[in-house]
mmCIF file of C-alpha atoms in Angstrom:
data_model
loop_
_atom_site.group_PDB
_atom_site.id
_atom_site.type_symbol
_atom_site.label_atom_id
_atom_site.label_comp_id
_atom_site.label_asym_id
_atom_site.label_seq_id
_atom_site.Cartn_x
_atom_site.Cartn_y
_atom_site.Cartn_z
ATOM 1 C CA MET R 1 12.236 13.865 12.658
ATOM 2 C CA ASP R 2 15.082 14.598 10.269
ATOM 3 C CA ILE R 3 14.848 12.554 7.082
ATOM 4 C CA LYS R 4 17.990 12.089 5.010
ATOM 5 C CA ARG R 5 18.057 13.620 1.525
ATOM 6 C CA GLU R 6 18.539 10.226 -0.121
ATOM 7 C CA ASP R 7 15.496 8.859 1.709
ATOM 8 C CA LEU R 8 13.334 11.809 0.634
ATOM 9 C CA LEU R 9 14.368 11.243 -2.976
ATOM 10 C CA GLN R 10 13.633 7.531 -2.680
ATOM 11 C CA LEU R 11 10.165 8.337 -1.333
ATOM 12 C CA TYR R 12 9.606 10.564 -4.366
ATOM 13 C CA TYR R 13 10.933 7.878 -6.713
ATOM 14 C CA TYR R 14 8.553 5.249 -5.298
ATOM 15 C CA LEU R 15 5.596 7.628 -5.506
ATOM 16 C CA LYS R 16 6.326 8.161 -9.197
ATOM 17 C CA LEU R 17 6.993 4.460 -9.827
ATOM 18 C CA THR R 18 3.698 3.471 -8.194
ATOM 19 C CA ARG R 19 1.664 6.053 -10.132
ATOM 20 C CA ARG R 20 3.227 5.281 -13.506
ATOM 21 C CA LEU R 21 3.008 1.503 -13.058
ATOM 22 C CA GLU R 22 -0.672 1.638 -12.130
ATOM 23 C CA ASP R 23 -1.449 4.131 -14.903
ATOM 24 C CA ARG R 24 0.045 1.671 -17.382
ATOM 25 C CA VAL R 25 -1.892 -1.223 -15.836
ATOM 26 C CA THR R 26 -5.066 0.852 -16.217
ATOM 27 C CA SER R 27 -4.323 1.444 -19.907
ATOM 28 C CA LEU R 28 -3.678 -2.248 -20.515
ATOM 29 C CA TYR R 29 -6.913 -3.126 -18.718
ATOM 30 C CA HIS R 30 -8.925 -0.822 -20.979
ATOM 31 C CA GLN R 31 -7.166 -2.345 -24.005
ATOM 32 C CA GLY R 32 -8.473 -5.753 -22.926
ATOM 33 C CA LYS R 33 -5.008 -7.136 -22.190
ATOM 34 C CA ILE R 34 -5.744 -7.641 -18.497
ATOM 35 C CA LEU R 35 -8.557 -9.974 -17.596
ATOM 36 C CA GLY R 36 -10.511 -9.791 -14.366
ATOM 37 C CA GLY R 37 -10.016 -6.454 -12.654
ATOM 38 C CA ALA R 38 -7.481 -3.732 -11.968
ATOM 39 C CA TRP R 39 -7.473 -2.067 -8.562
ATOM 40 C CA THR R 40 -5.254 0.968 -8.197
ATOM 41 C CA SER R 41 -4.157 3.406 -5.520
ATOM 42 C CA ASN R 42 -4.398 6.575 -7.622
ATOM 43 C CA GLY R 43 -4.321 9.582 -5.283
ATOM 44 C CA THR R 44 -3.473 7.544 -2.196
ATOM 45 C CA GLU R 45 0.082 6.415 -3.061
ATOM 46 C CA ALA R 46 1.694 8.287 -0.167
ATOM 47 C CA VAL R 47 0.057 5.937 2.339
ATOM 48 C CA SER R 48 1.579 2.660 1.153
ATOM 49 C CA VAL R 49 4.928 4.112 0.067
ATOM 50 C CA GLY R 50 5.255 5.984 3.366
ATOM 51 C CA TYR R 51 4.479 3.156 5.769
ATOM 52 C CA GLY R 52 6.290 0.572 3.626
ATOM 53 C CA TYR R 53 9.493 2.625 3.374
ATOM 54 C CA ALA R 54 9.589 3.205 7.151
ATOM 55 C CA LEU R 55 9.842 -0.550 7.847
ATOM 56 C CA GLU R 56 13.180 -2.272 8.383
ATOM 57 C CA LYS R 57 14.373 -5.197 6.252
ATOM 58 C CA ASN R 58 13.293 -7.986 8.646
ATOM 59 C CA ASP R 59 9.889 -6.497 9.439
ATOM 60 C CA ILE R 60 6.662 -7.721 7.898
ATOM 61 C CA ALA R 61 4.154 -5.812 5.767
ATOM 62 C CA ALA R 62 0.562 -7.013 5.482
ATOM 63 C CA PRO R 63 -0.664 -4.715 2.685
ATOM 64 C CA TYR R 64 -4.104 -4.609 1.143
ATOM 65 C CA PHE R 65 -5.067 -4.196 -2.498
ATOM 66 C CA ARG R 66 -4.446 -0.434 -2.691
ATOM 67 C CA ASP R 67 -0.894 -0.799 -1.408
ATOM 68 C CA MET R 68 1.088 -1.099 -4.629
ATOM 69 C CA GLY R 69 3.661 1.259 -3.152
ATOM 70 C CA ALA R 70 4.368 -1.157 -0.292
ATOM 71 C CA PHE R 71 4.895 -4.056 -2.723
ATOM 72 C CA LEU R 72 7.437 -2.003 -4.696
ATOM 73 C CA VAL R 73 9.224 -0.546 -1.689
ATOM 74 C CA ARG R 74 9.673 -3.979 -0.120
ATOM 75 C CA GLY R 75 11.337 -5.271 -3.285
ATOM 76 C CA ILE R 76 8.679 -6.909 -5.478
ATOM 77 C CA SER R 77 9.744 -5.546 -8.859
ATOM 78 C CA ALA R 78 7.622 -3.718 -11.412
ATOM 79 C CA LYS R 79 8.520 -6.484 -13.905
ATOM 80 C CA ARG R 80 7.026 -9.212 -11.696
ATOM 81 C CA ILE R 81 3.922 -7.129 -10.987
ATOM 82 C CA MET R 82 3.335 -6.388 -14.668
ATOM 83 C CA ALA R 83 3.778 -10.091 -15.467
ATOM 84 C CA GLN R 84 1.347 -10.857 -12.641
ATOM 85 C CA TYR R 85 -1.335 -8.688 -14.215
ATOM 86 C CA LEU R 86 -0.793 -10.347 -17.610
ATOM 87 C CA GLY R 87 -1.092 -13.827 -16.071
ATOM 88 C CA LYS R 88 2.463 -14.817 -16.985
ATOM 89 C CA LYS R 89 4.687 -17.441 -15.404
ATOM 90 C CA THR R 90 7.132 -14.763 -14.241
ATOM 91 C CA GLY R 91 4.449 -13.006 -12.207
ATOM 92 C CA VAL R 92 4.436 -13.098 -8.429
ATOM 93 C CA THR R 93 1.984 -16.020 -8.313
ATOM 94 C CA GLY R 94 3.465 -17.716 -11.376
ATOM 95 C CA GLY R 95 0.298 -17.067 -13.370
ATOM 96 C CA LYS R 96 -2.144 -18.577 -10.879
ATOM 97 C CA GLU R 97 -3.840 -15.252 -10.216
ATOM 98 C CA GLY R 98 -4.219 -12.121 -12.291
ATOM 99 C CA ASN R 99 -4.218 -9.083 -10.049
ATOM 100 C CA VAL R 100 -2.802 -7.943 -6.725
ATOM 101 C CA HIS R 101 -3.610 -10.767 -4.308
ATOM 102 C CA ILE R 102 0.128 -11.121 -4.008
ATOM 103 C CA GLY R 103 2.867 -11.427 -1.441
ATOM 104 C CA ASP R 104 6.407 -12.721 -1.164
ATOM 105 C CA LEU R 105 7.904 -13.792 2.139
ATOM 106 C CA ASN R 106 11.375 -13.323 0.661
ATOM 107 C CA PHE R 107 10.602 -9.612 0.949
ATOM 108 C CA GLY R 108 8.558 -9.815 4.144
ATOM 109 C CA VAL R 109 5.219 -9.252 2.385
ATOM 110 C CA PHE R 110 2.107 -11.225 3.302
ATOM 111 C CA ALA R 111 -0.376 -11.930 0.519
ATOM 112 C CA PHE R 112 -3.631 -10.317 1.553
ATOM 113 C CA PRO R 113 -7.007 -12.042 1.972
ATOM 114 C CA SER R 114 -9.876 -10.617 -0.100
ATOM 115 C CA HIS R 115 -11.841 -9.972 3.088
ATOM 116 C CA LEU R 116 -9.863 -6.850 3.711
ATOM 117 C CA ALA R 117 -9.626 -6.411 7.454
ATOM 118 C CA ASP R 118 -8.366 -9.991 7.739
ATOM 119 C CA ASN R 119 -4.976 -8.356 7.325
ATOM 120 C CA TYR R 120 -5.261 -7.171 10.903
ATOM 121 C CA PRO R 121 -5.621 -10.556 12.672
ATOM 122 C CA VAL R 122 -3.139 -12.147 10.235
ATOM 123 C CA GLY R 123 -0.600 -9.439 11.028
ATOM 124 C CA THR R 124 -1.411 -9.762 14.712
ATOM 125 C CA GLY R 125 -0.524 -13.450 14.533
ATOM 126 C CA ALA R 126 2.895 -12.622 13.085
ATOM 127 C CA ALA R 127 3.414 -9.993 15.789
ATOM 128 C CA LEU R 128 2.567 -12.589 18.445
ATOM 129 C CA ALA R 129 5.223 -14.892 16.986
ATOM 130 C CA PHE R 130 7.818 -12.106 17.091
ATOM 131 C CA LYS R 131 7.030 -11.412 20.744
ATOM 132 C CA MET R 132 7.131 -15.085 21.737
ATOM 133 C CA ARG R 133 10.502 -15.494 19.998
ATOM 134 C CA GLY R 134 11.901 -12.340 21.556
ATOM 135 C CA GLU R 135 12.597 -10.831 18.122
ATOM 136 C CA LYS R 136 12.735 -7.066 17.656
ATOM 137 C CA ARG R 137 10.613 -7.120 14.528
ATOM 138 C CA VAL R 138 7.351 -5.327 13.830
ATOM 139 C CA VAL R 139 4.357 -5.785 11.551
ATOM 140 C CA ALA R 140 2.552 -3.089 9.578
ATOM 141 C CA ALA R 141 -0.992 -4.153 8.649
ATOM 142 C CA CYS R 142 -3.154 -1.989 6.416
ATOM 143 C CA THR R 143 -6.807 -1.864 5.470
ATOM 144 C CA GLY R 144 -9.258 0.731 4.161
ATOM 145 C CA ASP R 145 -11.889 2.690 6.064
ATOM 146 C CA GLY R 146 -14.526 0.152 5.036
ATOM 147 C CA GLY R 147 -12.446 -2.682 6.469
ATOM 148 C CA THR R 148 -12.677 -1.118 9.925
ATOM 149 C CA SER R 149 -16.434 -1.757 9.939
ATOM 150 C CA ARG R 150 -15.907 -5.523 9.866
ATOM 151 C CA GLY R 151 -15.672 -7.908 12.802
ATOM 152 C CA ASP R 152 -12.171 -9.165 12.022
ATOM 153 C CA PHE R 153 -10.861 -5.607 12.401
ATOM 154 C CA HIS R 154 -12.043 -5.508 16.012
ATOM 155 C CA GLU R 155 -10.783 -9.010 16.832
ATOM 156 C CA GLY R 156 -7.283 -8.168 15.608
ATOM 157 C CA MET R 157 -7.196 -4.819 17.416
ATOM 158 C CA ASN R 158 -8.398 -6.304 20.711
ATOM 159 C CA PHE R 159 -5.958 -9.210 20.746
ATOM 160 C CA ALA R 160 -2.991 -7.008 19.817
ATOM 161 C CA ALA R 161 -3.864 -4.518 22.551
ATOM 162 C CA VAL R 162 -4.324 -7.152 25.271
ATOM 163 C CA ARG R 163 -1.018 -8.865 24.390
ATOM 164 C CA LYS R 164 0.760 -5.537 23.717
ATOM 165 C CA LEU R 165 2.079 -6.863 20.418
ATOM 166 C CA PRO R 166 4.597 -5.201 18.058
ATOM 167 C CA ILE R 167 2.167 -4.222 15.322
ATOM 168 C CA VAL R 168 1.134 -0.926 13.759
ATOM 169 C CA PHE R 169 -2.318 -0.738 12.221
ATOM 170 C CA ILE R 170 -2.583 1.536 9.187
ATOM 171 C CA CYS R 171 -5.935 2.764 7.888
ATOM 172 C CA ASN R 172 -6.134 4.123 4.352
ATOM 173 C CA ASN R 173 -9.185 6.333 4.867
ATOM 174 C CA ASN R 174 -9.990 7.065 1.223
ATOM 175 C CA GLN R 175 -13.562 8.208 1.985
ATOM 176 C CA TYR R 176 -15.414 5.399 0.202
ATOM 177 C CA ALA R 177 -15.984 1.686 0.832
ATOM 178 C CA TYR R 178 -16.698 0.708 -2.762
ATOM 179 C CA THR R 179 -19.738 3.002 -3.360
ATOM 180 C CA THR R 180 -20.538 3.804 0.273
ATOM 181 C CA PRO R 181 -19.325 7.164 1.627
ATOM 182 C CA LEU R 182 -17.798 7.366 5.072
ATOM 183 C CA ARG R 183 -20.846 9.074 6.628
ATOM 184 C CA LEU R 184 -22.966 5.996 5.824
ATOM 185 C CA GLN R 185 -20.377 3.577 7.236
ATOM 186 C CA MET R 186 -19.874 4.879 10.746
ATOM 187 C CA ALA R 187 -21.329 7.407 13.191
ATOM 188 C CA ILE R 188 -17.977 8.892 14.230
ATOM 189 C CA LYS R 189 -15.898 11.707 12.778
ATOM 190 C CA ASP R 190 -12.544 9.933 12.685
ATOM 191 C CA VAL R 191 -11.806 6.240 12.182
ATOM 192 C CA ALA R 192 -9.043 6.654 14.768
ATOM 193 C CA GLU R 193 -11.732 6.887 17.465
ATOM 194 C CA ARG R 194 -12.207 3.140 17.107
ATOM 195 C CA ALA R 195 -8.710 2.499 18.481
ATOM 196 C CA LEU R 196 -9.607 4.200 21.758
ATOM 197 C CA ALA R 197 -12.066 1.407 22.567
ATOM 198 C CA TYR R 198 -9.123 -0.989 22.821
ATOM 199 C CA GLY R 199 -6.730 1.314 24.637
ATOM 200 C CA ILE R 200 -4.586 1.656 21.505
ATOM 201 C CA PRO R 201 -2.999 5.090 20.958
ATOM 202 C CA SER R 202 -3.837 6.613 17.603
ATOM 203 C CA LYS R 203 -2.617 9.279 15.262
ATOM 204 C CA ILE R 204 -4.324 11.049 12.374
ATOM 205 C CA VAL R 205 -2.122 12.191 9.483
ATOM 206 C CA ASP R 206 -2.552 13.807 6.081
ATOM 207 C CA GLY R 207 -2.458 10.715 3.885
ATOM 208 C CA ASN R 208 -1.423 12.818 0.869
ATOM 209 C CA ASN R 209 1.691 14.059 2.657
ATOM 210 C CA ILE R 210 4.284 11.302 2.444
ATOM 211 C CA VAL R 211 6.623 12.965 4.919
ATOM 212 C CA GLU R 212 3.851 12.913 7.537
ATOM 213 C CA VAL R 213 2.954 9.290 6.825
ATOM 214 C CA TYR R 214 6.586 8.134 6.900
ATOM 215 C CA THR R 215 7.354 10.013 10.108
ATOM 216 C CA ALA R 216 4.263 8.755 11.959
ATOM 217 C CA ALA R 217 4.921 5.164 10.858
ATOM 218 C CA LYS R 218 8.615 5.296 11.774
ATOM 219 C CA GLU R 219 7.830 6.588 15.263
ATOM 220 C CA ALA R 220 5.096 3.995 15.821
ATOM 221 C CA TYR R 221 7.387 1.169 14.665
ATOM 222 C CA GLU R 222 10.024 2.165 17.209
ATOM 223 C CA ILE R 223 7.437 2.168 20.008
ATOM 224 C CA ALA R 224 6.250 -1.290 18.959
ATOM 225 C CA ARG R 225 9.809 -2.591 18.496
ATOM 226 C CA ASN R 226 10.712 -1.584 22.030
ATOM 227 C CA GLY R 227 7.753 -3.214 23.757
ATOM 228 C CA GLY R 228 5.322 -0.291 23.715
ATOM 229 C CA GLY R 229 2.566 -2.198 21.911
ATOM 230 C CA PRO R 230 0.421 -1.290 18.911
ATOM 231 C CA THR R 231 -0.459 2.093 17.426
ATOM 232 C CA PHE R 232 -3.279 2.931 15.016
ATOM 233 C CA ILE R 233 -2.551 5.456 12.247
ATOM 234 C CA GLU R 234 -5.417 6.915 10.234
ATOM 235 C CA CYS R 235 -4.252 8.357 6.912
ATOM 236 C CA LYS R 236 -6.881 10.701 5.503
ATOM 237 C CA THR R 237 -6.795 10.647 1.724
ATOM 238 C CA MET R 238 -9.097 10.297 -1.303
ATOM 239 C CA ARG R 239 -9.532 7.494 -3.803
ATOM 240 C CA MET R 240 -9.365 9.363 -7.141
ATOM 241 C CA HIS R 241 -10.495 6.435 -9.294
ATOM 242 C CA GLY R 242 -13.433 4.069 -8.855
ATOM 243 C CA HIS R 243 -13.303 1.028 -6.618
ATOM 244 C CA SER R 244 -11.613 -0.641 -9.578
ATOM 245 C CA GLU R 245 -11.072 0.382 -13.167
ATOM 246 C CA HIS R 246 -14.455 -0.975 -14.303
ATOM 247 C CA ASP R 247 -16.147 1.459 -11.901
ATOM 248 C CA SER R 248 -16.660 4.996 -13.244
ATOM 249 C CA ALA R 249 -17.311 6.312 -9.694
ATOM 250 C CA LYS R 250 -20.228 8.468 -10.848
ATOM 251 C CA TYR R 251 -21.492 8.360 -7.263
ATOM 252 C CA VAL R 252 -18.596 10.563 -6.092
ATOM 253 C CA PRO R 253 -19.376 14.323 -6.243
ATOM 254 C CA LYS R 254 -17.177 16.119 -8.801
ATOM 255 C CA GLU R 255 -16.562 18.929 -6.328
ATOM 256 C CA LEU R 256 -15.015 16.441 -3.891
ATOM 257 C CA LEU R 257 -12.662 15.078 -6.529
ATOM 258 C CA GLU R 258 -11.675 18.599 -7.596
ATOM 259 C CA GLU R 259 -10.909 19.504 -3.994
ATOM 260 C CA TRP R 260 -8.644 16.497 -3.507
ATOM 261 C CA LYS R 261 -7.024 16.876 -6.915
ATOM 262 C CA LYS R 262 -5.326 19.982 -5.536
ATOM 263 C CA LYS R 263 -3.785 17.838 -2.783
ATOM 264 C CA ASP R 264 -2.160 15.284 -5.093
ATOM 265 C CA PRO R 265 0.576 13.458 -3.126
ATOM 266 C CA ILE R 266 3.141 13.591 -5.929
ATOM 267 C CA SER R 267 2.658 17.325 -6.504
ATOM 268 C CA ASN R 268 2.897 17.807 -2.725
ATOM 269 C CA MET R 269 6.232 16.002 -2.593
ATOM 270 C CA GLU R 270 7.625 17.878 -5.597
ATOM 271 C CA LYS R 271 6.715 21.160 -3.912
ATOM 272 C CA TYR R 272 8.342 20.011 -0.664
ATOM 273 C CA LEU R 273 11.585 18.987 -2.377
ATOM 274 C CA LEU R 274 11.838 22.210 -4.384
ATOM 275 C CA GLU R 275 10.882 24.585 -1.562
ATOM 276 C CA ASN R 276 13.369 22.975 0.808
ATOM 277 C CA THR R 277 16.066 23.004 -1.926
ATOM 278 C CA ILE R 278 16.534 19.273 -1.516
ATOM 279 C CA ASP R 279 16.606 18.788 -5.259
ATOM 280 C CA GLY R 280 16.130 20.831 -8.421
ATOM 281 C CA LYS R 281 13.563 20.529 -11.174
ATOM 282 C CA ASP R 282 16.077 18.943 -13.563
ATOM 283 C CA GLU R 283 16.922 16.237 -11.025
ATOM 284 C CA LEU R 284 13.245 15.456 -10.433
ATOM 285 C CA GLU R 285 12.724 15.191 -14.183
ATOM 286 C CA GLY R 286 15.641 12.761 -14.212
ATOM 287 C CA ILE R 287 13.821 10.533 -11.707
ATOM 288 C CA ASP R 288 10.713 10.701 -13.881
ATOM 289 C CA SER R 289 12.713 9.588 -16.945
ATOM 290 C CA ARG R 290 14.209 6.705 -14.972
ATOM 291 C CA VAL R 291 10.748 5.586 -13.840
ATOM 292 C CA LYS R 292 9.342 5.818 -17.373
ATOM 293 C CA LYS R 293 12.150 3.573 -18.664
ATOM 294 C CA GLU R 294 11.588 1.037 -15.863
ATOM 295 C CA ILE R 295 7.889 0.727 -16.670
ATOM 296 C CA GLU R 296 8.583 0.300 -20.395
ATOM 297 C CA GLU R 297 11.062 -2.457 -19.557
ATOM 298 C CA ALA R 298 8.595 -4.063 -17.134
ATOM 299 C CA GLU R 299 5.889 -4.186 -19.802
ATOM 300 C CA ALA R 300 8.270 -5.641 -22.395
ATOM 301 C CA PHE R 301 9.427 -8.262 -19.874
ATOM 302 C CA ALA R 302 5.833 -9.228 -19.115
ATOM 303 C CA GLU R 303 4.792 -9.368 -22.775
ATOM 304 C CA GLU R 304 7.748 -11.618 -23.653
ATOM 305 C CA SER R 305 7.292 -13.935 -20.646
ATOM 306 C CA PRO R 306 5.613 -17.341 -21.176
ATOM 307 C CA TYR R 307 2.247 -18.379 -19.797
ATOM 308 C CA PRO R 308 2.327 -21.116 -17.148
ATOM 309 C CA THR R 309 1.788 -24.739 -18.124
ATOM 310 C CA PRO R 310 -1.056 -26.806 -16.604
ATOM 311 C CA GLU R 311 1.568 -28.582 -14.463
ATOM 312 C CA ASP R 312 2.687 -25.248 -13.019
ATOM 313 C CA GLY R 313 -0.745 -24.914 -11.449
ATOM 314 C CA LEU R 314 0.112 -27.725 -9.038
ATOM 315 C CA LYS R 315 3.287 -26.094 -7.790
ATOM 316 C CA GLY R 316 3.540 -23.809 -4.777
ATOM 317 C CA VAL R 317 -0.044 -24.328 -3.658
ATOM 318 C CA TYR R 318 0.824 -25.593 -0.180
ATOM 319 C CA ALA R 319 3.745 -24.721 2.083
ATOM 320 C CA THR R 320 6.303 -27.421 2.670
ATOM 321 C CA PRO R 321 6.052 -28.657 6.305
ATOM 322 C CA GLY R 322 8.944 -27.507 8.427
ATOM 323 C CA GLU R 323 9.807 -24.468 6.293
ATOM 324 C CA GLU R 324 10.798 -21.420 8.311
ATOM 325 C CA MET R 325 9.073 -18.125 7.556
#
């Protein structure tokens, strides 16, 4: 698949924006400015940026908590996300929640349930609605490798396969479900094998190669959009931080982290852009400067934003009956 130069540069921009935003969130967490927890996608950014960027405007994304890239690509700004983490009124939930249990239907993003694989049946429900309405829209639903060991994963996969629904299931296989390595989660080599049980075609891609992720997602979306039913995409990657920023991840062998450090998705993309003369080093540094400025502005916006009032807690809790999605 040929990818336009401007799209390749946008993929690079969102990789950098995701990394820098989450690095800043991590710093603020360790300074005690963020209460609760901070869950990041460090090392796995190519998965969420890739599948999120391949969607069309009217499609739906059902991301999970390591999908910061998908939030940004779909249009939820770094300012709103930073304000979200600081519990401010201008955050995505208006200060009701302090981390990434967020979504915004204005941008086609479902807020994810904490029970991770619930994204699959929730996304399947949206895909069923699209099919019943005769709309050419698709859903991308993502979960981690650990999520695929839960019952809701299988329920969503089975229903989508039987009804041949327009949904693409993404698996961020980052090797660990909290502290449990993949070999202690399942007795199969590839998570993608699970799709075969439901007659769903699958694809395994290098989750640190954003061009591969984007291409596989784009192709699967077109199959789903044209009545071909669901596809399962396993993105093999590595979670380079702990489960969250309070977790030192001492249970992960250092050799494994060193091995995956060499496959960093941002370094991979820089190499790709330079080797294929798509852009020069100066231009890439220009994107980095732009991203740095955006994050500084996002933090200032969040710091200056007000906290919600007690009355604000009563607003937006329930949907208004009759509202269209």
